[in-house]
GROMACS .gro file of C-alpha atoms in nm:
model
  330
    1UNK     CA    1   4.866  22.046  -4.690
    2UNK     CA    2   4.487  22.032  -4.688
    3UNK     CA    3   4.502  21.775  -4.408
    4UNK     CA    4   4.725  22.007  -4.204
    5UNK     CA    5   4.491  22.307  -4.224
    6UNK     CA    6   4.181  22.097  -4.172
    7UNK     CA    7   4.323  21.929  -3.863
    8UNK     CA    8   4.455  22.259  -3.726
    9UNK     CA    9   4.108  22.409  -3.751
   10UNK     CA   10   3.949  22.105  -3.586
   11UNK     CA   11   4.200  22.106  -3.299
   12UNK     CA   12   4.158  22.481  -3.253
   13UNK     CA   13   3.779  22.456  -3.224
   14UNK     CA   14   3.803  22.150  -2.998
   15UNK     CA   15   4.018  22.345  -2.751
   16UNK     CA   16   3.734  22.593  -2.703
   17UNK     CA   17   3.458  22.333  -2.697
   18UNK     CA   18   3.633  22.126  -2.432
   19UNK     CA   19   3.560  22.279  -2.091
   20UNK     CA   20   3.872  22.132  -1.928
   21UNK     CA   21   4.105  22.278  -2.191
   22UNK     CA   22   3.924  22.610  -2.204
   23UNK     CA   23   3.946  22.651  -1.826
   24UNK     CA   24   4.317  22.570  -1.790
   25UNK     CA   25   4.430  22.729  -2.117
   26UNK     CA   26   4.233  23.055  -2.115
   27UNK     CA   27   4.037  23.120  -1.797
   28UNK     CA   28   4.277  23.009  -1.522
   29UNK     CA   29   4.574  23.228  -1.628
   30UNK     CA   30   4.339  23.526  -1.659
   31UNK     CA   31   4.190  23.457  -1.315
   32UNK     CA   32   4.538  23.432  -1.161
   33UNK     CA   33   4.644  23.756  -1.327
   34UNK     CA   34   4.334  23.939  -1.203
   35UNK     CA   35   4.368  23.794  -0.853
   36UNK     CA   36   4.738  23.860  -0.801
   37UNK     CA   37   4.725  24.187  -0.994
   38UNK     CA   38   4.445  24.333  -0.782
   39UNK     CA   39   4.610  24.220  -0.459
   40UNK     CA   40   4.967  24.330  -0.527
   41UNK     CA   41   4.949  24.612  -0.781
   42UNK     CA   42   4.796  24.851  -0.530
   43UNK     CA   43   5.082  24.787  -0.290
   44UNK     CA   44   5.346  24.878  -0.547
   45UNK     CA   45   5.529  25.194  -0.442
   46UNK     CA   46   5.751  25.356  -0.700
   47UNK     CA   47   6.087  25.451  -0.554
   48UNK     CA   48   6.252  25.774  -0.666
   49UNK     CA   49   6.567  25.957  -0.562
   50UNK     CA   50   6.736  26.278  -0.669
   51UNK     CA   51   7.030  26.511  -0.620
   52UNK     CA   52   6.975  26.884  -0.662
   53UNK     CA   53   7.202  27.185  -0.632
   54UNK     CA   54   6.898  27.397  -0.548
   55UNK     CA   55   6.619  27.370  -0.293
   56UNK     CA   56   6.336  27.187  -0.467
   57UNK     CA   57   6.030  27.004  -0.338
   58UNK     CA   58   5.968  26.681  -0.527
   59UNK     CA   59   5.879  26.325  -0.435
   60UNK     CA   60   6.170  26.095  -0.355
   61UNK     CA   61   6.478  26.046  -0.143
   62UNK     CA   62   6.711  26.344  -0.159
   63UNK     CA   63   7.085  26.275  -0.177
   64UNK     CA   64   7.345  26.534  -0.088
   65UNK     CA   65   7.620  26.334  -0.256
   66UNK     CA   66   7.578  26.303  -0.632
   67UNK     CA   67   7.832  26.024  -0.674
   68UNK     CA   68   7.665  25.816  -0.404
   69UNK     CA   69   7.329  25.854  -0.579
   70UNK     CA   70   7.474  25.741  -0.911
   71UNK     CA   71   7.618  25.432  -0.743
   72UNK     CA   72   7.278  25.358  -0.586
   73UNK     CA   73   7.066  25.428  -0.896
   74UNK     CA   74   6.973  25.061  -0.949
   75UNK     CA   75   6.781  25.066  -0.619
   76UNK     CA   76   6.516  25.303  -0.756
   77UNK     CA   77   6.265  25.314  -1.038
   78UNK     CA   78   6.410  25.648  -1.149
   79UNK     CA   79   6.687  25.881  -1.036
   80UNK     CA   80   6.735  26.249  -1.123
   81UNK     CA   81   7.049  26.462  -1.118
   82UNK     CA   82   6.949  26.831  -1.112
   83UNK     CA   83   7.232  27.078  -1.174
   84UNK     CA   84   7.249  27.422  -1.335
   85UNK     CA   85   6.882  27.405  -1.437
   86UNK     CA   86   6.946  27.081  -1.623
   87UNK     CA   87   6.805  26.740  -1.539
   88UNK     CA   88   6.955  26.399  -1.614
   89UNK     CA   89   6.722  26.108  -1.540
   90UNK     CA   90   6.825  25.743  -1.506
   91UNK     CA   91   6.519  25.522  -1.565
   92UNK     CA   92   6.501  25.165  -1.440
   93UNK     CA   93   6.133  25.132  -1.525
   94UNK     CA   94   5.883  25.267  -1.775
   95UNK     CA   95   5.529  25.370  -1.699
   96UNK     CA   96   5.295  25.652  -1.618
   97UNK     CA   97   5.425  25.698  -1.262
   98UNK     CA   98   5.783  25.747  -1.381
   99UNK     CA   99   5.684  25.986  -1.660
  100UNK     CA  100   5.464  26.182  -1.418
  101UNK     CA  101   5.754  26.215  -1.173
  102UNK     CA  102   5.983  26.349  -1.446
  103UNK     CA  103   5.720  26.599  -1.558
  104UNK     CA  104   5.680  26.706  -1.195
  105UNK     CA  105   6.052  26.787  -1.180
  106UNK     CA  106   6.024  27.003  -1.491
  107UNK     CA  107   5.722  27.190  -1.354
  108UNK     CA  108   5.886  27.248  -1.016
  109UNK     CA  109   6.207  27.377  -1.175
  110UNK     CA  110   6.016  27.612  -1.404
  111UNK     CA  111   5.837  27.750  -1.101
  112UNK     CA  112   6.169  27.792  -0.925
  113UNK     CA  113   6.314  27.996  -1.208
  114UNK     CA  114   5.991  28.155  -1.328
  115UNK     CA  115   6.172  28.475  -1.414
  116UNK     CA  116   6.384  28.288  -1.666
  117UNK     CA  117   6.254  28.208  -2.015
  118UNK     CA  118   6.496  27.919  -2.062
  119UNK     CA  119   6.334  27.582  -2.137
  120UNK     CA  120   6.421  27.304  -1.896
  121UNK     CA  121   6.575  27.012  -2.084
  122UNK     CA  122   6.548  26.664  -1.941
  123UNK     CA  123   6.793  26.400  -2.059
  124UNK     CA  124   6.678  26.045  -1.986
  125UNK     CA  125   6.907  25.744  -1.983
  126UNK     CA  126   6.783  25.387  -1.964
  127UNK     CA  127   6.966  25.188  -1.701
  128UNK     CA  128   7.040  24.828  -1.794
  129UNK     CA  129   6.917  24.668  -1.474
  130UNK     CA  130   6.645  24.428  -1.365
  131UNK     CA  131   6.448  24.639  -1.121
  132UNK     CA  132   6.077  24.595  -1.187
  133UNK     CA  133   5.742  24.630  -1.017
  134UNK     CA  134   5.508  24.366  -0.877
  135UNK     CA  135   5.262  24.395  -1.163
  136UNK     CA  136   5.542  24.348  -1.419
  137UNK     CA  137   5.653  24.033  -1.240
  138UNK     CA  138   5.294  23.903  -1.224
  139UNK     CA  139   5.233  23.984  -1.591
  140UNK     CA  140   5.533  23.795  -1.730
  141UNK     CA  141   5.471  23.506  -1.489
  142UNK     CA  142   5.111  23.478  -1.606
  143UNK     CA  143   5.224  23.458  -1.969
  144UNK     CA  144   5.452  23.167  -1.880
  145UNK     CA  145   5.170  23.004  -1.684
  146UNK     CA  146   4.943  23.032  -1.987
  147UNK     CA  147   5.200  22.869  -2.216
  148UNK     CA  148   5.251  22.591  -1.962
  149UNK     CA  149   4.876  22.529  -1.934
  150UNK     CA  150   4.824  22.522  -2.308
  151UNK     CA  151   5.120  22.289  -2.355
  152UNK     CA  152   5.066  22.033  -2.083
  153UNK     CA  153   4.690  22.021  -2.041
  154UNK     CA  154   4.605  22.084  -2.404
  155UNK     CA  155   4.831  21.803  -2.525
  156UNK     CA  156   4.731  21.562  -2.248
  157UNK     CA  157   4.362  21.620  -2.301
  158UNK     CA  158   4.388  21.578  -2.677
  159UNK     CA  159   4.608  21.269  -2.690
  160UNK     CA  160   4.446  21.091  -2.398
  161UNK     CA  161   4.101  21.154  -2.540
  162UNK     CA  162   4.213  21.060  -2.893
  163UNK     CA  163   4.351  20.730  -2.766
  164UNK     CA  164   4.053  20.645  -2.548
  165UNK     CA  165   3.780  20.719  -2.802
  166UNK     CA  166   3.965  20.560  -3.092
  167UNK     CA  167   4.020  20.882  -3.286
  168UNK     CA  168   4.381  20.796  -3.368
  169UNK     CA  169   4.272  20.456  -3.499
  170UNK     CA  170   4.031  20.632  -3.732
  171UNK     CA  171   4.300  20.874  -3.847
  172UNK     CA  172   4.520  20.578  -3.942
  173UNK     CA  173   4.269  20.485  -4.213
  174UNK     CA  174   4.342  20.820  -4.379
  175UNK     CA  175   4.653  20.922  -4.575
  176UNK     CA  176   4.781  21.102  -4.266
  177UNK     CA  177   5.129  21.091  -4.114
  178UNK     CA  178   5.202  21.115  -3.740
  179UNK     CA  179   5.396  21.435  -3.807
  180UNK     CA  180   5.097  21.602  -3.972
  181UNK     CA  181   4.880  21.502  -3.677
  182UNK     CA  182   5.106  21.640  -3.401
  183UNK     CA  183   5.224  21.952  -3.580
  184UNK     CA  184   4.875  22.056  -3.690
  185UNK     CA  185   4.782  22.029  -3.324
  186UNK     CA  186   5.088  22.236  -3.231
  187UNK     CA  187   4.993  22.506  -3.479
  188UNK     CA  188   4.645  22.527  -3.330
  189UNK     CA  189   4.801  22.569  -2.986
  190UNK     CA  190   5.022  22.852  -3.115
  191UNK     CA  191   4.705  23.035  -3.214
  192UNK     CA  192   4.548  22.971  -2.874
  193UNK     CA  193   4.866  23.097  -2.707
  194UNK     CA  194   4.844  23.421  -2.903
  195UNK     CA  195   4.479  23.464  -2.804
  196UNK     CA  196   4.554  23.399  -2.438
  197UNK     CA  197   4.847  23.643  -2.435
  198UNK     CA  198   4.641  23.910  -2.612
  199UNK     CA  199   4.364  23.874  -2.354
  200UNK     CA  200   4.609  23.900  -2.065
  201UNK     CA  201   4.775  24.202  -2.228
  202UNK     CA  202   4.433  24.366  -2.276
  203UNK     CA  203   4.356  24.319  -1.906
  204UNK     CA  204   4.692  24.470  -1.813
  205UNK     CA  205   4.620  24.778  -2.026
  206UNK     CA  206   4.255  24.847  -1.947
  207UNK     CA  207   4.238  24.734  -1.585
  208UNK     CA  208   4.586  24.811  -1.452
  209UNK     CA  209   4.692  25.087  -1.696
  210UNK     CA  210   5.006  24.882  -1.737
  211UNK     CA  211   5.279  25.017  -1.965
  212UNK     CA  212   5.582  24.805  -2.046
  213UNK     CA  213   5.843  24.787  -2.319
  214UNK     CA  214   5.773  24.521  -2.580
  215UNK     CA  215   5.995  24.359  -2.840
  216UNK     CA  216   5.742  24.191  -3.067
  217UNK     CA  217   6.004  23.982  -3.245
  218UNK     CA  218   6.140  23.847  -2.916
  219UNK     CA  219   5.785  23.784  -2.793
  220UNK     CA  220   5.711  23.583  -3.108
  221UNK     CA  221   6.026  23.374  -3.056
  222UNK     CA  222   5.930  23.318  -2.692
  223UNK     CA  223   5.578  23.205  -2.780
  224UNK     CA  224   5.680  22.965  -3.056
  225UNK     CA  225   5.980  22.807  -2.881
  226UNK     CA  226   5.820  22.777  -2.535
  227UNK     CA  227   5.494  22.646  -2.684
  228UNK     CA  228   5.686  22.379  -2.873
  229UNK     CA  229   5.871  22.278  -2.559
  230UNK     CA  230   5.566  22.264  -2.330
  231UNK     CA  231   5.342  22.091  -2.586
  232UNK     CA  232   5.610  21.829  -2.641
  233UNK     CA  233   5.637  21.788  -2.264
  234UNK     CA  234   5.261  21.734  -2.245
  235UNK     CA  235   5.271  21.472  -2.522
  236UNK     CA  236   5.542  21.276  -2.342
  237UNK     CA  237   5.343  21.286  -2.017
  238UNK     CA  238   5.041  21.144  -2.198
  239UNK     CA  239   5.257  20.858  -2.328
  240UNK     CA  240   5.439  20.780  -2.003
  241UNK     CA  241   5.124  20.806  -1.790
  242UNK     CA  242   4.837  20.707  -2.021
  243UNK     CA  243   4.583  20.671  -1.740
  244UNK     CA  244   4.707  20.928  -1.487
  245UNK     CA  245   4.858  21.196  -1.711
  246UNK     CA  246   4.609  21.463  -1.596
  247UNK     CA  247   4.684  21.398  -1.228
  248UNK     CA  248   5.059  21.404  -1.289
  249UNK     CA  249   5.025  21.729  -1.485
  250UNK     CA  250   4.823  21.893  -1.208
  251UNK     CA  251   5.091  21.794  -0.957
  252UNK     CA  252   5.366  21.934  -1.181
  253UNK     CA  253   5.155  22.244  -1.240
  254UNK     CA  254   5.165  22.320  -0.867
  255UNK     CA  255   5.537  22.244  -0.844
  256UNK     CA  256   5.616  22.470  -1.138
  257UNK     CA  257   5.418  22.763  -0.994
  258UNK     CA  258   5.616  22.759  -0.670
  259UNK     CA  259   5.960  22.666  -0.802
  260UNK     CA  260   5.981  22.847  -1.138
  261UNK     CA  261   5.965  23.213  -1.038
  262UNK     CA  262   5.619  23.267  -1.185
  263UNK     CA  263   5.470  23.485  -0.912
  264UNK     CA  264   5.764  23.544  -0.679
  265UNK     CA  265   6.143  23.546  -0.725
  266UNK     CA  266   6.334  23.221  -0.694
  267UNK     CA  267   6.567  23.407  -0.455
  268UNK     CA  268   6.289  23.387  -0.196
  269UNK     CA  269   6.333  23.010  -0.179
  270UNK     CA  270   6.564  22.842   0.072
  271UNK     CA  271   6.900  22.743  -0.079
  272UNK     CA  272   6.818  22.370  -0.083
  273UNK     CA  273   6.501  22.438  -0.285
  274UNK     CA  274   6.658  22.675  -0.536
  275UNK     CA  275   6.829  22.384  -0.709
  276UNK     CA  276   6.487  22.239  -0.796
  277UNK     CA  277   6.407  22.543  -1.011
  278UNK     CA  278   6.690  22.464  -1.252
  279UNK     CA  279   6.510  22.141  -1.349
  280UNK     CA  280   6.174  22.307  -1.417
  281UNK     CA  281   6.133  22.406  -1.784
  282UNK     CA  282   5.887  22.680  -1.692
  283UNK     CA  283   6.168  22.874  -1.520
  284UNK     CA  284   6.329  22.930  -1.858
  285UNK     CA  285   5.996  23.022  -2.018
  286UNK     CA  286   5.951  23.290  -1.750
  287UNK     CA  287   6.300  23.428  -1.813
  288UNK     CA  288   6.243  23.436  -2.189
  289UNK     CA  289   5.924  23.640  -2.152
  290UNK     CA  290   6.089  23.876  -1.905
  291UNK     CA  291   6.367  23.940  -2.154
  292UNK     CA  292   6.111  23.994  -2.433
  293UNK     CA  293   5.944  24.264  -2.225
  294UNK     CA  294   6.264  24.446  -2.135
  295UNK     CA  295   6.316  24.290  -1.792
  296UNK     CA  296   6.671  24.168  -1.842
  297UNK     CA  297   6.737  23.893  -1.592
  298UNK     CA  298   6.927  23.714  -1.869
  299UNK     CA  299   7.142  23.836  -2.157
  300UNK     CA  300   7.078  23.805  -2.529
  301UNK     CA  301   7.293  23.495  -2.563
  302UNK     CA  302   7.105  23.311  -2.288
  303UNK     CA  303   6.774  23.405  -2.451
  304UNK     CA  304   6.882  23.256  -2.783
  305UNK     CA  305   7.016  22.940  -2.616
  306UNK     CA  306   6.694  22.887  -2.418
  307UNK     CA  307   6.474  22.939  -2.724
  308UNK     CA  308   6.689  22.710  -2.938
  309UNK     CA  309   6.689  22.430  -2.681
  310UNK     CA  310   6.313  22.463  -2.629
  311UNK     CA  311   6.249  22.449  -3.003
  312UNK     CA  312   6.476  22.150  -3.069
  313UNK     CA  313   6.350  21.949  -2.771
  314UNK     CA  314   5.990  22.037  -2.852
  315UNK     CA  315   6.031  21.933  -3.216
  316UNK     CA  316   6.197  21.606  -3.116
  317UNK     CA  317   5.940  21.522  -2.847
  318UNK     CA  318   5.649  21.597  -3.079
  319UNK     CA  319   5.794  21.383  -3.359
  320UNK     CA  320   5.876  21.099  -3.122
  321UNK     CA  321   5.542  21.126  -2.942
  322UNK     CA  322   5.342  21.119  -3.264
  323UNK     CA  323   5.517  20.803  -3.383
  324UNK     CA  324   5.466  20.632  -3.046
  325UNK     CA  325   5.097  20.720  -3.037
  326UNK     CA  326   5.032  20.590  -3.387
  327UNK     CA  327   5.251  20.284  -3.328
  328UNK     CA  328   5.057  20.186  -3.015
  329UNK     CA  329   4.736  20.189  -3.212
  330UNK     CA  330   4.863  19.930  -3.459
   0.00000   0.00000   0.00000
């Protein structure tokens, strides 16, 4: 157990001392989030619609047919039905803009009936849809990008460097098993993943005033399972391509960004390219994080299946990779 904690600490510190790992694991995802966030968040227009039985001046598309509006509610961030001085709101998105719009309806109605002391009650209903803003898409995509970077580049840098400088050969002189070696490294990468995600979340709060639903338990499952999967993937790349693993990873990095739905929907791709996305593991990491943050592109069963497969494959690849690495040094 002492070996595990000692190695985990050493791997954790090495990830910050190594400029290559620090850039790809921490800095690059933050730079991408800042870049895409600043470019696209300003262009995000919240879409609202409402039906009212009285003449009222509020922002949004006014419907004269209540039933038609209800059928079309998934096309808007929020929809309001205003009848008999009562308001029912269907929310497809959370955030300051939506809350401000709802408060605006209350204020406008109170002005309209200022001779009445009745309090305006607003009933909100969350719509189970997957309508979300640009910044929400960029945020969840950046989290997946961070996990991918930490997994592939962190593992490749560590195992390639350990093989080349003889570190693994030195470890073999100690009472240390391959499993302790690879899983202490994995634990250190879990910690780095948490740090990276916290930094990205801090940027989203303080720079973009970004408010989103969070399920901390689901987020934890997403981090652990996707980290296991991507770290195991990085270990296998370092074994299959001992001399060119970094170049292969950089190529795959580019492929995954464009074909995994990180910064734009897969639906934007031509039909013959969409099939590629199903073979990119990062696609499923993106979907897991979206589900964890209330953006339900998948259901609960799919989330559990993805996380289970990622965990099992990651565990197997790490175990197999550790044995291969130590075996090659014999």
